[in-house]
PDB file of C-alpha atoms in Angstrom:
ATOM      1  CA  MET T  66       4.956  11.472 -12.479  1.00  0.00           C
ATOM      2  CA  ARG T  67       5.803   7.938 -11.450  1.00  0.00           C
ATOM      3  CA  VAL T  68       8.495   7.504  -8.796  1.00  0.00           C
ATOM      4  CA  THR T  69      11.328   5.286 -10.076  1.00  0.00           C
ATOM      5  CA  ILE T  70      13.925   3.106  -8.414  1.00  0.00           C
ATOM      6  CA  ALA T  71      16.505   5.720  -9.421  1.00  0.00           C
ATOM      7  CA  ASP T  72      14.613   8.374  -7.439  1.00  0.00           C
ATOM      8  CA  VAL T  73      14.685   6.177  -4.357  1.00  0.00           C
ATOM      9  CA  ALA T  74      18.377   5.386  -4.792  1.00  0.00           C
ATOM     10  CA  ARG T  75      19.288   9.062  -5.178  1.00  0.00           C
ATOM     11  CA  GLU T  76      17.245  10.155  -2.142  1.00  0.00           C
ATOM     12  CA  ALA T  77      18.618   7.336   0.041  1.00  0.00           C
ATOM     13  CA  GLY T  78      22.202   7.787  -1.160  1.00  0.00           C
ATOM     14  CA  VAL T  79      22.592   4.195  -2.333  1.00  0.00           C
ATOM     15  CA  SER T  80      22.757   2.332  -5.615  1.00  0.00           C
ATOM     16  CA  LYS T  81      19.757   1.066  -7.551  1.00  0.00           C
ATOM     17  CA  THR T  82      21.011  -2.454  -6.874  1.00  0.00           C
ATOM     18  CA  THR T  83      20.793  -1.820  -3.133  1.00  0.00           C
ATOM     19  CA  VAL T  84      17.220  -0.537  -3.476  1.00  0.00           C
ATOM     20  CA  SER T  85      16.326  -3.614  -5.521  1.00  0.00           C
ATOM     21  CA  ARG T  86      17.768  -5.901  -2.854  1.00  0.00           C
ATOM     22  CA  VAL T  87      15.744  -4.164  -0.151  1.00  0.00           C
ATOM     23  CA  VAL T  88      12.542  -4.319  -2.214  1.00  0.00           C
ATOM     24  CA  ASN T  89      13.043  -8.006  -2.883  1.00  0.00           C
ATOM     25  CA  ALA T  90      13.938  -8.827   0.742  1.00  0.00           C
ATOM     26  CA  LYS T  91      17.493  -9.927  -0.014  1.00  0.00           C
ATOM     27  CA  ASP T  92      19.803 -10.444   2.968  1.00  0.00           C
ATOM     28  CA  GLU T  93      22.887  -8.695   1.536  1.00  0.00           C
ATOM     29  CA  VAL T  94      21.947  -5.189   2.818  1.00  0.00           C
ATOM     30  CA  ASP T  95      22.820  -4.196   6.379  1.00  0.00           C
ATOM     31  CA  GLY T  96      19.959  -3.302   8.712  1.00  0.00           C
ATOM     32  CA  SER T  97      20.470   0.459   8.980  1.00  0.00           C
ATOM     33  CA  THR T  98      20.792   0.895   5.219  1.00  0.00           C
ATOM     34  CA  ALA T  99      17.718  -1.235   4.575  1.00  0.00           C
ATOM     35  CA  ALA T 100      15.750   0.792   7.127  1.00  0.00           C
ATOM     36  CA  ARG T 101      16.792   4.058   5.428  1.00  0.00           C
ATOM     37  CA  VAL T 102      15.776   2.736   2.016  1.00  0.00           C
ATOM     38  CA  ARG T 103      12.390   1.567   3.305  1.00  0.00           C
ATOM     39  CA  GLU T 104      11.799   4.984   4.878  1.00  0.00           C
ATOM     40  CA  VAL T 105      12.529   6.721   1.563  1.00  0.00           C
ATOM     41  CA  ILE T 106      10.266   4.266  -0.265  1.00  0.00           C
ATOM     42  CA  ALA T 107       7.440   5.152   2.109  1.00  0.00           C
ATOM     43  CA  GLN T 108       8.101   8.910   1.848  1.00  0.00           C
ATOM     44  CA  LEU T 109       8.184   8.930  -1.947  1.00  0.00           C
ATOM     45  CA  GLY T 110       5.345   6.446  -2.398  1.00  0.00           C
ATOM     46  CA  TYR T 111       7.460   4.214  -4.612  1.00  0.00           C
ATOM     47  CA  VAL T 112       5.693   1.068  -5.861  1.00  0.00           C
ATOM     48  CA  PRO T 113       7.835  -1.397  -7.835  1.00  0.00           C
ATOM     49  CA  SER T 114       6.158  -2.694 -10.977  1.00  0.00           C
ATOM     50  CA  SER T 115       4.821  -6.187 -10.672  1.00  0.00           C
ATOM     51  CA  GLY T 116       6.868  -7.163 -13.718  1.00  0.00           C
ATOM     52  CA  ALA T 117      10.118  -5.988 -12.170  1.00  0.00           C
ATOM     53  CA  VAL T 118       9.421  -7.735  -8.917  1.00  0.00           C
ATOM     54  CA  GLY T 119       8.408 -10.890 -10.740  1.00  0.00           C
ATOM     55  CA  LEU T 120      11.726 -10.964 -12.582  1.00  0.00           C
ATOM     56  CA  ALA T 121      13.634 -10.404  -9.360  1.00  0.00           C
ATOM     57  CA  ARG T 122      11.913 -12.849  -7.037  1.00  0.00           C
ATOM     58  CA  GLY T 123       8.896 -14.312  -8.782  1.00  0.00           C
ATOM     59  CA  SER T 124       5.274 -13.549  -8.067  1.00  0.00           C
ATOM     60  CA  SER T 125       4.206 -13.712  -4.438  1.00  0.00           C
ATOM     61  CA  ARG T 126       0.935 -15.326  -5.564  1.00  0.00           C
ATOM     62  CA  THR T 127      -0.733 -13.222  -2.894  1.00  0.00           C
ATOM     63  CA  VAL T 128      -3.308 -10.468  -3.253  1.00  0.00           C
ATOM     64  CA  ALA T 129      -4.440  -8.040  -0.570  1.00  0.00           C
ATOM     65  CA  MET T 130      -7.823  -6.645   0.355  1.00  0.00           C
ATOM     66  CA  LEU T 131      -8.302  -3.283   2.078  1.00  0.00           C
ATOM     67  CA  VAL T 132     -11.645  -2.593   3.782  1.00  0.00           C
ATOM     68  CA  PRO T 133     -12.946   0.016   6.236  1.00  0.00           C
ATOM     69  CA  SER T 134     -14.123  -2.546   8.796  1.00  0.00           C
ATOM     70  CA  LEU T 135     -15.292  -6.117   9.041  1.00  0.00           C
ATOM     71  CA  THR T 136     -18.381  -5.006  10.962  1.00  0.00           C
ATOM     72  CA  TRP T 137     -20.184  -3.687   7.863  1.00  0.00           C
ATOM     73  CA  PRO T 138     -23.263  -5.922   7.468  1.00  0.00           C
ATOM     74  CA  TRP T 139     -22.553  -7.055   3.889  1.00  0.00           C
ATOM     75  CA  MET T 140     -18.770  -7.259   4.185  1.00  0.00           C
ATOM     76  CA  GLY T 141     -18.773 -10.967   4.996  1.00  0.00           C
ATOM     77  CA  GLU T 142     -20.509 -11.827   1.729  1.00  0.00           C
ATOM     78  CA  VAL T 143     -18.087  -9.706  -0.315  1.00  0.00           C
ATOM     79  CA  LEU T 144     -15.131 -11.265   1.480  1.00  0.00           C
ATOM     80  CA  GLN T 145     -16.443 -14.788   0.932  1.00  0.00           C
ATOM     81  CA  GLY T 146     -16.720 -14.139  -2.793  1.00  0.00           C
ATOM     82  CA  VAL T 147     -13.136 -12.896  -2.849  1.00  0.00           C
ATOM     83  CA  VAL T 148     -11.810 -15.824  -0.793  1.00  0.00           C
ATOM     84  CA  ASP T 149     -13.555 -18.434  -2.937  1.00  0.00           C
ATOM     85  CA  THR T 150     -12.093 -16.975  -6.130  1.00  0.00           C
ATOM     86  CA  VAL T 151      -8.580 -16.296  -4.834  1.00  0.00           C
ATOM     87  CA  GLU T 152      -8.165 -19.705  -3.212  1.00  0.00           C
ATOM     88  CA  ALA T 153      -9.455 -21.480  -6.326  1.00  0.00           C
ATOM     89  CA  ALA T 154      -6.636 -19.797  -8.260  1.00  0.00           C
ATOM     90  CA  ASP T 155      -4.079 -20.965  -5.664  1.00  0.00           C
ATOM     91  CA  TYR T 156      -3.407 -17.431  -4.411  1.00  0.00           C
ATOM     92  CA  GLY T 157      -3.167 -16.270  -0.818  1.00  0.00           C
ATOM     93  CA  LEU T 158      -5.055 -13.308   0.650  1.00  0.00           C
ATOM     94  CA  LEU T 159      -3.860 -10.586   3.034  1.00  0.00           C
ATOM     95  CA  LEU T 160      -6.653  -8.626   4.719  1.00  0.00           C
ATOM     96  CA  PHE T 161      -6.215  -5.055   5.966  1.00  0.00           C
ATOM     97  CA  THR T 162      -8.780  -2.930   7.812  1.00  0.00           C
ATOM     98  CA  CYS T 163      -8.797   0.777   8.643  1.00  0.00           C
ATOM     99  CA  ASN T 164     -10.147   0.425  12.167  1.00  0.00           C
ATOM    100  CA  ARG T 165      -7.319   2.611  13.493  1.00  0.00           C
ATOM    101  CA  GLY T 166      -7.524   5.335  10.886  1.00  0.00           C
ATOM    102  CA  ALA T 167      -4.231   6.883   9.806  1.00  0.00           C
ATOM    103  CA  GLU T 168      -2.199   4.303  11.732  1.00  0.00           C
ATOM    104  CA  SER T 169      -3.876   1.490   9.806  1.00  0.00           C
ATOM    105  CA  VAL T 170      -3.197   3.259   6.509  1.00  0.00           C
ATOM    106  CA  ARG T 171       0.508   3.681   7.412  1.00  0.00           C
ATOM    107  CA  ARG T 172       0.850  -0.013   8.216  1.00  0.00           C
ATOM    108  CA  PHE T 173      -0.864  -0.924   4.974  1.00  0.00           C
ATOM    109  CA  THR T 174       1.449   1.400   3.028  1.00  0.00           C
ATOM    110  CA  ASP T 175       4.486  -0.290   4.594  1.00  0.00           C
ATOM    111  CA  GLN T 176       3.267  -3.604   3.203  1.00  0.00           C
ATOM    112  CA  VAL T 177       2.769  -2.029  -0.236  1.00  0.00           C
ATOM    113  CA  SER T 178       6.327  -0.714  -0.143  1.00  0.00           C
ATOM    114  CA  ALA T 179       7.644  -4.129   0.822  1.00  0.00           C
ATOM    115  CA  ARG T 180       5.698  -5.695  -2.064  1.00  0.00           C
ATOM    116  CA  ALA T 181       4.103  -8.289   0.185  1.00  0.00           C
ATOM    117  CA  PHE T 182       1.405  -8.821  -2.440  1.00  0.00           C
ATOM    118  CA  ASP T 183       0.891  -8.576  -6.195  1.00  0.00           C
ATOM    119  CA  GLY T 184      -2.385  -6.641  -6.401  1.00  0.00           C
ATOM    120  CA  LEU T 185      -5.096  -5.050  -4.289  1.00  0.00           C
ATOM    121  CA  LEU T 186      -8.864  -5.332  -3.898  1.00  0.00           C
ATOM    122  CA  VAL T 187     -10.522  -2.393  -2.120  1.00  0.00           C
ATOM    123  CA  VAL T 188     -13.769  -1.526  -0.441  1.00  0.00           C
ATOM    124  CA  GLU T 189     -12.793   2.104  -0.069  1.00  0.00           C
ATOM    125  CA  PRO T 190     -12.189   3.389   3.470  1.00  0.00           C
ATOM    126  CA  GLU T 191     -13.067   7.052   3.993  1.00  0.00           C
ATOM    127  CA  ASN T 192     -10.628   9.610   2.554  1.00  0.00           C
ATOM    128  CA  THR T 193      -8.261   7.101   0.960  1.00  0.00           C
ATOM    129  CA  LEU T 194      -9.143   7.395  -2.734  1.00  0.00           C
ATOM    130  CA  ASP T 195      -6.348   9.891  -3.514  1.00  0.00           C
ATOM    131  CA  HIS T 196      -3.821   7.617  -1.818  1.00  0.00           C
ATOM    132  CA  LEU T 197      -5.095   4.585  -3.703  1.00  0.00           C
ATOM    133  CA  THR T 198      -4.999   6.471  -6.986  1.00  0.00           C
ATOM    134  CA  ALA T 199      -1.346   7.367  -6.345  1.00  0.00           C
ATOM    135  CA  LEU T 200      -0.541   3.708  -5.652  1.00  0.00           C
ATOM    136  CA  HIS T 201      -2.276   2.707  -8.882  1.00  0.00           C
ATOM    137  CA  ARG T 202      -0.350   5.311 -10.858  1.00  0.00           C
ATOM    138  CA  GLY T 203       2.812   3.964  -9.260  1.00  0.00           C
ATOM    139  CA  GLY T 204       2.138   0.522 -10.726  1.00  0.00           C
ATOM    140  CA  LEU T 205       0.047  -1.346  -8.161  1.00  0.00           C
ATOM    141  CA  PRO T 206      -2.855  -3.243  -9.787  1.00  0.00           C
ATOM    142  CA  ILE T 207      -6.080  -2.266  -7.976  1.00  0.00           C
ATOM    143  CA  VAL T 208      -9.752  -3.190  -8.364  1.00  0.00           C
ATOM    144  CA  LEU T 209     -12.365  -1.279  -6.358  1.00  0.00           C
ATOM    145  CA  ILE T 210     -15.539  -2.941  -5.073  1.00  0.00           C
ATOM    146  CA  ASP T 211     -18.557  -0.586  -4.796  1.00  0.00           C
ATOM    147  CA  ASP T 212     -17.179   2.769  -6.000  1.00  0.00           C
ATOM    148  CA  ARG T 213     -19.894   4.782  -4.166  1.00  0.00           C
ATOM    149  CA  GLY T 214     -20.132   7.057  -7.164  1.00  0.00           C
ATOM    150  CA  HIS T 215     -16.482   8.149  -7.069  1.00  0.00           C
ATOM    151  CA  HIS T 216     -15.577   6.647 -10.484  1.00  0.00           C
ATOM    152  CA  PRO T 217     -11.829   6.079  -9.948  1.00  0.00           C
ATOM    153  CA  GLU T 218      -9.355   5.789 -12.791  1.00  0.00           C
ATOM    154  CA  PHE T 219      -8.710   2.134 -11.992  1.00  0.00           C
ATOM    155  CA  PRO T 220     -11.105  -0.819 -12.506  1.00  0.00           C
ATOM    156  CA  SER T 221     -14.197  -1.172 -10.343  1.00  0.00           C
ATOM    157  CA  VAL T 222     -17.173  -3.468  -9.789  1.00  0.00           C
ATOM    158  CA  VAL T 223     -20.445  -1.726  -8.975  1.00  0.00           C
ATOM    159  CA  THR T 224     -24.160  -2.430  -8.736  1.00  0.00           C
ATOM    160  CA  THR T 225     -27.248  -0.700 -10.108  1.00  0.00           C
ATOM    161  CA  ASN T 226     -28.139   1.562  -7.201  1.00  0.00           C
ATOM    162  CA  ARG T 227     -30.341   3.858  -9.281  1.00  0.00           C
ATOM    163  CA  GLU T 228     -32.327   0.979 -10.738  1.00  0.00           C
ATOM    164  CA  GLY T 229     -32.520  -0.592  -7.288  1.00  0.00           C
ATOM    165  CA  GLY T 230     -34.177   2.530  -5.930  1.00  0.00           C
ATOM    166  CA  ALA T 231     -36.531   2.640  -8.898  1.00  0.00           C
ATOM    167  CA  SER T 232     -37.519  -1.006  -8.427  1.00  0.00           C
ATOM    168  CA  ALA T 233     -38.442  -0.312  -4.791  1.00  0.00           C
ATOM    169  CA  ALA T 234     -40.629   2.609  -5.902  1.00  0.00           C
ATOM    170  CA  ARG T 235     -42.331   0.606  -8.660  1.00  0.00           C
ATOM    171  CA  HIS T 236     -43.182  -2.141  -6.197  1.00  0.00           C
ATOM    172  CA  LEU T 237     -44.686   0.276  -3.670  1.00  0.00           C
ATOM    173  CA  LEU T 238     -46.606   2.150  -6.348  1.00  0.00           C
ATOM    174  CA  ALA T 239     -48.046  -1.089  -7.743  1.00  0.00           C
ATOM    175  CA  ALA T 240     -49.286  -1.894  -4.226  1.00  0.00           C
ATOM    176  CA  GLY T 241     -51.128   1.442  -4.099  1.00  0.00           C
ATOM    177  CA  ARG T 242     -48.639   3.232  -1.849  1.00  0.00           C
ATOM    178  CA  THR T 243     -48.429   6.903  -2.805  1.00  0.00           C
ATOM    179  CA  ARG T 244     -47.098   8.644   0.319  1.00  0.00           C
ATOM    180  CA  PRO T 245     -43.585   7.259   0.840  1.00  0.00           C
ATOM    181  CA  LEU T 246     -40.952   8.203   3.395  1.00  0.00           C
ATOM    182  CA  VAL T 247     -37.343   7.706   2.306  1.00  0.00           C
ATOM    183  CA  ILE T 248     -34.567   7.254   4.885  1.00  0.00           C
ATOM    184  CA  THR T 249     -31.195   7.610   3.193  1.00  0.00           C
ATOM    185  CA  GLY T 250     -27.629   6.819   4.122  1.00  0.00           C
ATOM    186  CA  PRO T 251     -24.851   9.446   4.327  1.00  0.00           C
ATOM    187  CA  GLN T 252     -25.445  12.067   1.632  1.00  0.00           C
ATOM    188  CA  HIS T 253     -21.826  12.143   0.418  1.00  0.00           C
ATOM    189  CA  PHE T 254     -22.065   8.552  -0.844  1.00  0.00           C
ATOM    190  CA  GLY T 255     -22.831   8.393  -4.550  1.00  0.00           C
ATOM    191  CA  CYS T 256     -24.827   5.197  -4.057  1.00  0.00           C
ATOM    192  CA  VAL T 257     -27.158   7.080  -1.693  1.00  0.00           C
ATOM    193  CA  ARG T 258     -27.798   9.816  -4.228  1.00  0.00           C
ATOM    194  CA  ASP T 259     -28.419   7.205  -6.924  1.00  0.00           C
ATOM    195  CA  ARG T 260     -30.881   5.231  -4.789  1.00  0.00           C
ATOM    196  CA  LEU T 261     -32.824   8.379  -3.951  1.00  0.00           C
ATOM    197  CA  ASP T 262     -32.827   9.676  -7.522  1.00  0.00           C
ATOM    198  CA  GLY T 263     -33.957   6.316  -8.887  1.00  0.00           C
ATOM    199  CA  PHE T 264     -36.781   6.121  -6.370  1.00  0.00           C
ATOM    200  CA  ARG T 265     -37.970   9.659  -7.092  1.00  0.00           C
ATOM    201  CA  THR T 266     -38.086   9.102 -10.859  1.00  0.00           C
ATOM    202  CA  VAL T 267     -40.902   6.628 -10.213  1.00  0.00           C
ATOM    203  CA  LEU T 268     -42.488   7.863  -6.992  1.00  0.00           C
ATOM    204  CA  PRO T 269     -41.742  11.547  -6.269  1.00  0.00           C
ATOM    205  CA  THR T 270     -41.560  12.510  -2.597  1.00  0.00           C
ATOM    206  CA  ASP T 271     -40.267  15.351  -0.471  1.00  0.00           C
ATOM    207  CA  LEU T 272     -40.521  13.309   2.736  1.00  0.00           C
ATOM    208  CA  VAL T 273     -36.833  12.404   2.993  1.00  0.00           C
ATOM    209  CA  VAL T 274     -34.774  11.958   6.155  1.00  0.00           C
ATOM    210  CA  HIS T 275     -30.994  11.718   5.818  1.00  0.00           C
ATOM    211  CA  GLY T 276     -29.673   8.942   8.041  1.00  0.00           C
ATOM    212  CA  ASP T 277     -26.403   7.110   8.530  1.00  0.00           C
ATOM    213  CA  PHE T 278     -27.212   3.468   7.751  1.00  0.00           C
ATOM    214  CA  THR T 279     -27.712   2.601  11.447  1.00  0.00           C
ATOM    215  CA  GLU T 280     -30.675   0.950  13.155  1.00  0.00           C
ATOM    216  CA  ARG T 281     -30.953   4.014  15.369  1.00  0.00           C
ATOM    217  CA  SER T 282     -31.307   6.418  12.432  1.00  0.00           C
ATOM    218  CA  GLY T 283     -34.188   4.382  10.976  1.00  0.00           C
ATOM    219  CA  ARG T 284     -35.932   4.130  14.337  1.00  0.00           C
ATOM    220  CA  LEU T 285     -35.533   7.816  15.240  1.00  0.00           C
ATOM    221  CA  ALA T 286     -36.701   9.001  11.819  1.00  0.00           C
ATOM    222  CA  VAL T 287     -39.982   7.120  12.172  1.00  0.00           C
ATOM    223  CA  GLU T 288     -40.484   8.097  15.826  1.00  0.00           C
ATOM    224  CA  GLN T 289     -39.985  11.780  15.079  1.00  0.00           C
ATOM    225  CA  LEU T 290     -42.205  11.831  12.004  1.00  0.00           C
ATOM    226  CA  LEU T 291     -45.007   9.975  13.752  1.00  0.00           C
ATOM    227  CA  ALA T 292     -44.778  12.441  16.623  1.00  0.00           C
ATOM    228  CA  SER T 293     -45.005  15.354  14.171  1.00  0.00           C
ATOM    229  CA  GLY T 294     -48.137  13.924  12.557  1.00  0.00           C
ATOM    230  CA  ALA T 295     -46.493  13.255   9.185  1.00  0.00           C
ATOM    231  CA  ASP T 296     -48.616  11.129   6.877  1.00  0.00           C
ATOM    232  CA  PHE T 297     -46.836   8.244   5.132  1.00  0.00           C
ATOM    233  CA  ASP T 298     -47.997   4.810   3.998  1.00  0.00           C
ATOM    234  CA  SER T 299     -44.620   3.307   3.133  1.00  0.00           C
ATOM    235  CA  VAL T 300     -40.904   3.566   3.917  1.00  0.00           C
ATOM    236  CA  PHE T 301     -37.906   2.981   1.670  1.00  0.00           C
ATOM    237  CA  ALA T 302     -34.806   2.647   3.856  1.00  0.00           C
ATOM    238  CA  HIS T 303     -31.441   2.731   2.115  1.00  0.00           C
ATOM    239  CA  ASN T 304     -30.148  -0.329   3.927  1.00  0.00           C
ATOM    240  CA  ASP T 305     -31.572  -3.275   5.826  1.00  0.00           C
ATOM    241  CA  ILE T 306     -30.121  -2.209   9.173  1.00  0.00           C
ATOM    242  CA  SER T 307     -31.992   1.104   9.154  1.00  0.00           C
ATOM    243  CA  ALA T 308     -35.079  -0.728   7.842  1.00  0.00           C
ATOM    244  CA  ALA T 309     -34.922  -2.922  10.955  1.00  0.00           C
ATOM    245  CA  GLY T 310     -35.061   0.268  13.025  1.00  0.00           C
ATOM    246  CA  VAL T 311     -38.095   1.365  11.028  1.00  0.00           C
ATOM    247  CA  LEU T 312     -39.886  -1.917  11.776  1.00  0.00           C
ATOM    248  CA  ARG T 313     -39.077  -1.579  15.457  1.00  0.00           C
ATOM    249  CA  ALA T 314     -40.424   1.976  15.679  1.00  0.00           C
ATOM    250  CA  LEU T 315     -43.624   1.144  13.779  1.00  0.00           C
ATOM    251  CA  ARG T 316     -44.281  -1.863  15.983  1.00  0.00           C
ATOM    252  CA  ALA T 317     -43.749   0.221  19.136  1.00  0.00           C
ATOM    253  CA  ALA T 318     -46.199   2.827  17.800  1.00  0.00           C
ATOM    254  CA  GLY T 319     -48.865   0.209  17.139  1.00  0.00           C
ATOM    255  CA  ARG T 320     -48.647   0.532  13.353  1.00  0.00           C
ATOM    256  CA  SER T 321     -49.181  -2.681  11.417  1.00  0.00           C
ATOM    257  CA  VAL T 322     -46.653  -3.694   8.773  1.00  0.00           C
ATOM    258  CA  PRO T 323     -47.584  -3.975   5.946  1.00  0.00           C
ATOM    259  CA  ASP T 324     -51.272  -3.072   6.467  1.00  0.00           C
ATOM    260  CA  ASP T 325     -50.644   0.465   7.740  1.00  0.00           C
ATOM    261  CA  VAL T 326     -47.119   1.023   6.445  1.00  0.00           C
ATOM    262  CA  ALA T 327     -45.144  -1.049   3.922  1.00  0.00           C
ATOM    263  CA  VAL T 328     -41.354  -1.193   4.388  1.00  0.00           C
ATOM    264  CA  VAL T 329     -38.602  -1.864   1.836  1.00  0.00           C
ATOM    265  CA  GLY T 330     -34.884  -2.065   2.620  1.00  0.00           C
ATOM    266  CA  PHE T 331     -31.709  -2.382   0.554  1.00  0.00           C
ATOM    267  CA  ASP T 332     -28.870  -4.976   0.547  1.00  0.00           C
ATOM    268  CA  ASP T 333     -30.606  -8.265   1.469  1.00  0.00           C
ATOM    269  CA  ILE T 334     -28.205  -9.142   4.259  1.00  0.00           C
ATOM    270  CA  PRO T 335     -28.972 -12.459   6.032  1.00  0.00           C
ATOM    271  CA  MET T 336     -30.857 -10.633   8.791  1.00  0.00           C
ATOM    272  CA  ALA T 337     -33.514  -9.457   6.305  1.00  0.00           C
ATOM    273  CA  GLU T 338     -35.176 -12.881   6.255  1.00  0.00           C
ATOM    274  CA  HIS T 339     -35.499 -12.896  10.040  1.00  0.00           C
ATOM    275  CA  THR T 340     -36.998  -9.508  10.891  1.00  0.00           C
ATOM    276  CA  GLU T 341     -40.616  -9.298  12.024  1.00  0.00           C
ATOM    277  CA  PRO T 342     -42.138  -9.350   9.491  1.00  0.00           C
ATOM    278  CA  PRO T 343     -39.489 -10.602   7.012  1.00  0.00           C
ATOM    279  CA  LEU T 344     -38.157  -7.671   5.019  1.00  0.00           C
ATOM    280  CA  THR T 345     -38.829  -6.884   1.375  1.00  0.00           C
ATOM    281  CA  THR T 346     -35.536  -5.495   0.107  1.00  0.00           C
ATOM    282  CA  VAL T 347     -33.367  -4.721  -2.908  1.00  0.00           C
ATOM    283  CA  ARG T 348     -30.644  -7.353  -3.117  1.00  0.00           C
ATOM    284  CA  GLN T 349     -27.104  -6.250  -3.857  1.00  0.00           C
ATOM    285  CA  PRO T 350     -25.126  -9.124  -5.408  1.00  0.00           C
ATOM    286  CA  THR T 351     -22.409  -8.684  -2.787  1.00  0.00           C
ATOM    287  CA  ARG T 352     -20.816 -12.126  -3.081  1.00  0.00           C
ATOM    288  CA  ARG T 353     -20.773 -11.850  -6.873  1.00  0.00           C
ATOM    289  CA  MET T 354     -19.173  -8.407  -6.549  1.00  0.00           C
ATOM    290  CA  GLY T 355     -16.342  -9.947  -4.541  1.00  0.00           C
ATOM    291  CA  GLU T 356     -15.972 -12.839  -6.976  1.00  0.00           C
ATOM    292  CA  THR T 357     -16.009 -10.560 -10.020  1.00  0.00           C
ATOM    293  CA  ALA T 358     -13.493  -8.115  -8.591  1.00  0.00           C
ATOM    294  CA  ALA T 359     -11.132 -10.938  -7.643  1.00  0.00           C
ATOM    295  CA  ARG T 360     -11.382 -12.452 -11.129  1.00  0.00           C
ATOM    296  CA  LEU T 361     -10.623  -9.069 -12.706  1.00  0.00           C
ATOM    297  CA  LEU T 362      -7.549  -8.615 -10.544  1.00  0.00           C
ATOM    298  CA  LEU T 363      -6.231 -12.128 -11.121  1.00  0.00           C
ATOM    299  CA  SER T 364      -6.787 -11.806 -14.875  1.00  0.00           C
ATOM    300  CA  HIS T 365      -4.897  -8.518 -14.838  1.00  0.00           C
ATOM    301  CA  LEU T 366      -1.998 -10.125 -12.956  1.00  0.00           C
ATOM    302  CA  GLY T 367      -2.019 -12.814 -15.641  1.00  0.00           C
ATOM    303  CA  GLY T 368      -1.595 -10.207 -18.364  1.00  0.00           C
ATOM    304  CA  THR T 369      -5.189  -9.699 -19.489  1.00  0.00           C
ATOM    305  CA  PRO T 370      -6.180  -6.023 -19.947  1.00  0.00           C
ATOM    306  CA  VAL T 371      -8.896  -4.859 -17.552  1.00  0.00           C
ATOM    307  CA  PRO T 372     -12.011  -3.008 -18.761  1.00  0.00           C
ATOM    308  CA  GLU T 373     -11.883   0.768 -18.523  1.00  0.00           C
ATOM    309  CA  ALA T 374     -15.578   1.096 -17.651  1.00  0.00           C
ATOM    310  CA  PRO T 375     -16.939  -0.226 -14.345  1.00  0.00           C
ATOM    311  CA  VAL T 376     -18.300  -3.751 -14.365  1.00  0.00           C
ATOM    312  CA  VAL T 377     -21.966  -3.364 -13.395  1.00  0.00           C
ATOM    313  CA  LEU T 378     -23.910  -6.158 -11.683  1.00  0.00           C
ATOM    314  CA  PRO T 379     -27.707  -5.857 -11.394  1.00  0.00           C
ATOM    315  CA  THR T 380     -29.730  -5.511  -8.223  1.00  0.00           C
ATOM    316  CA  GLU T 381     -32.874  -7.574  -7.647  1.00  0.00           C
ATOM    317  CA  LEU T 382     -36.038  -6.860  -5.672  1.00  0.00           C
ATOM    318  CA  VAL T 383     -36.748  -9.618  -3.124  1.00  0.00           C
ATOM    319  CA  VAL T 384     -40.382  -9.565  -2.002  1.00  0.00           C
ATOM    320  CA  ARG T 385     -41.232 -10.664   1.546  1.00  0.00           C
ATOM    321  CA  HIS T 386     -43.978  -9.864   4.043  1.00  0.00           C
ATOM    322  CA  SER T 387     -43.042  -6.261   4.963  1.00  0.00           C
ATOM    323  CA  ALA T 388     -44.187  -5.087   1.508  1.00  0.00           C
ATOM    324  CA  PRO T 389     -45.931  -7.934  -0.345  1.00  0.00           C
TER     325      PRO T 389
END
């Protein structure tokens, strides 16, 4: 059930007018009362409707973006797509990260309660989907970028992970590769399961190592399998960073890429063009995902209904020298 301004007023022992003044940053409320109201707002998870706030003080013409970290390899491209779209519409952007875990989430929630922005774009930090869903139910417009298979009840922009995995397999199979090794990302990510399932529909394999998207996990997987005598003629790594680790381990072992082992990554981050050899990879349209999500959110703030189904953008196989 949605928390109302009356609920906040009753819990804080003040009038609805006082709550409204606090929400809209009016100066008429004394400091201790305002602090008590803000504390109750945070405790109850109250989110004023954008319409009510707009009537009271006008739109802030600011949107926020919540991300796990700025160190993710493809985050810069997503963010650039968002910035280009938001600035073109004459909106401002607030950026929040979850580098400090629960403390970061609390600070973000304080800004939600203060209505510092009109809507939210999210690349979901770990274990925050329930909290985000509650904010959405409370009236905060949200668009999720890359739902990782979670399928939230609010709008999202996703890519074709299953087809991306299948395209990697088709390319390797067409090149005569029949003994693939797959190095995945974290198993609890839906995108990881989709990439693996898509690959296996075309090129079945039981030689699968579950990694964590790091260079180290790609390198160690190859080192350990070579040491065990495993026989593979190709590698599909679930991101370009782990694929770089694969290339490093193969080179150290004296294996030629692509003659002995072909390698395919996923993402097409800028680094992929500069590995040795340059990396064949499945391109995620990360900048377009940011642009599309921002357009959806801005359209929603302008009164246009958002689609109930996820907006799906296609992946694309980019062929370079690691798997020609």
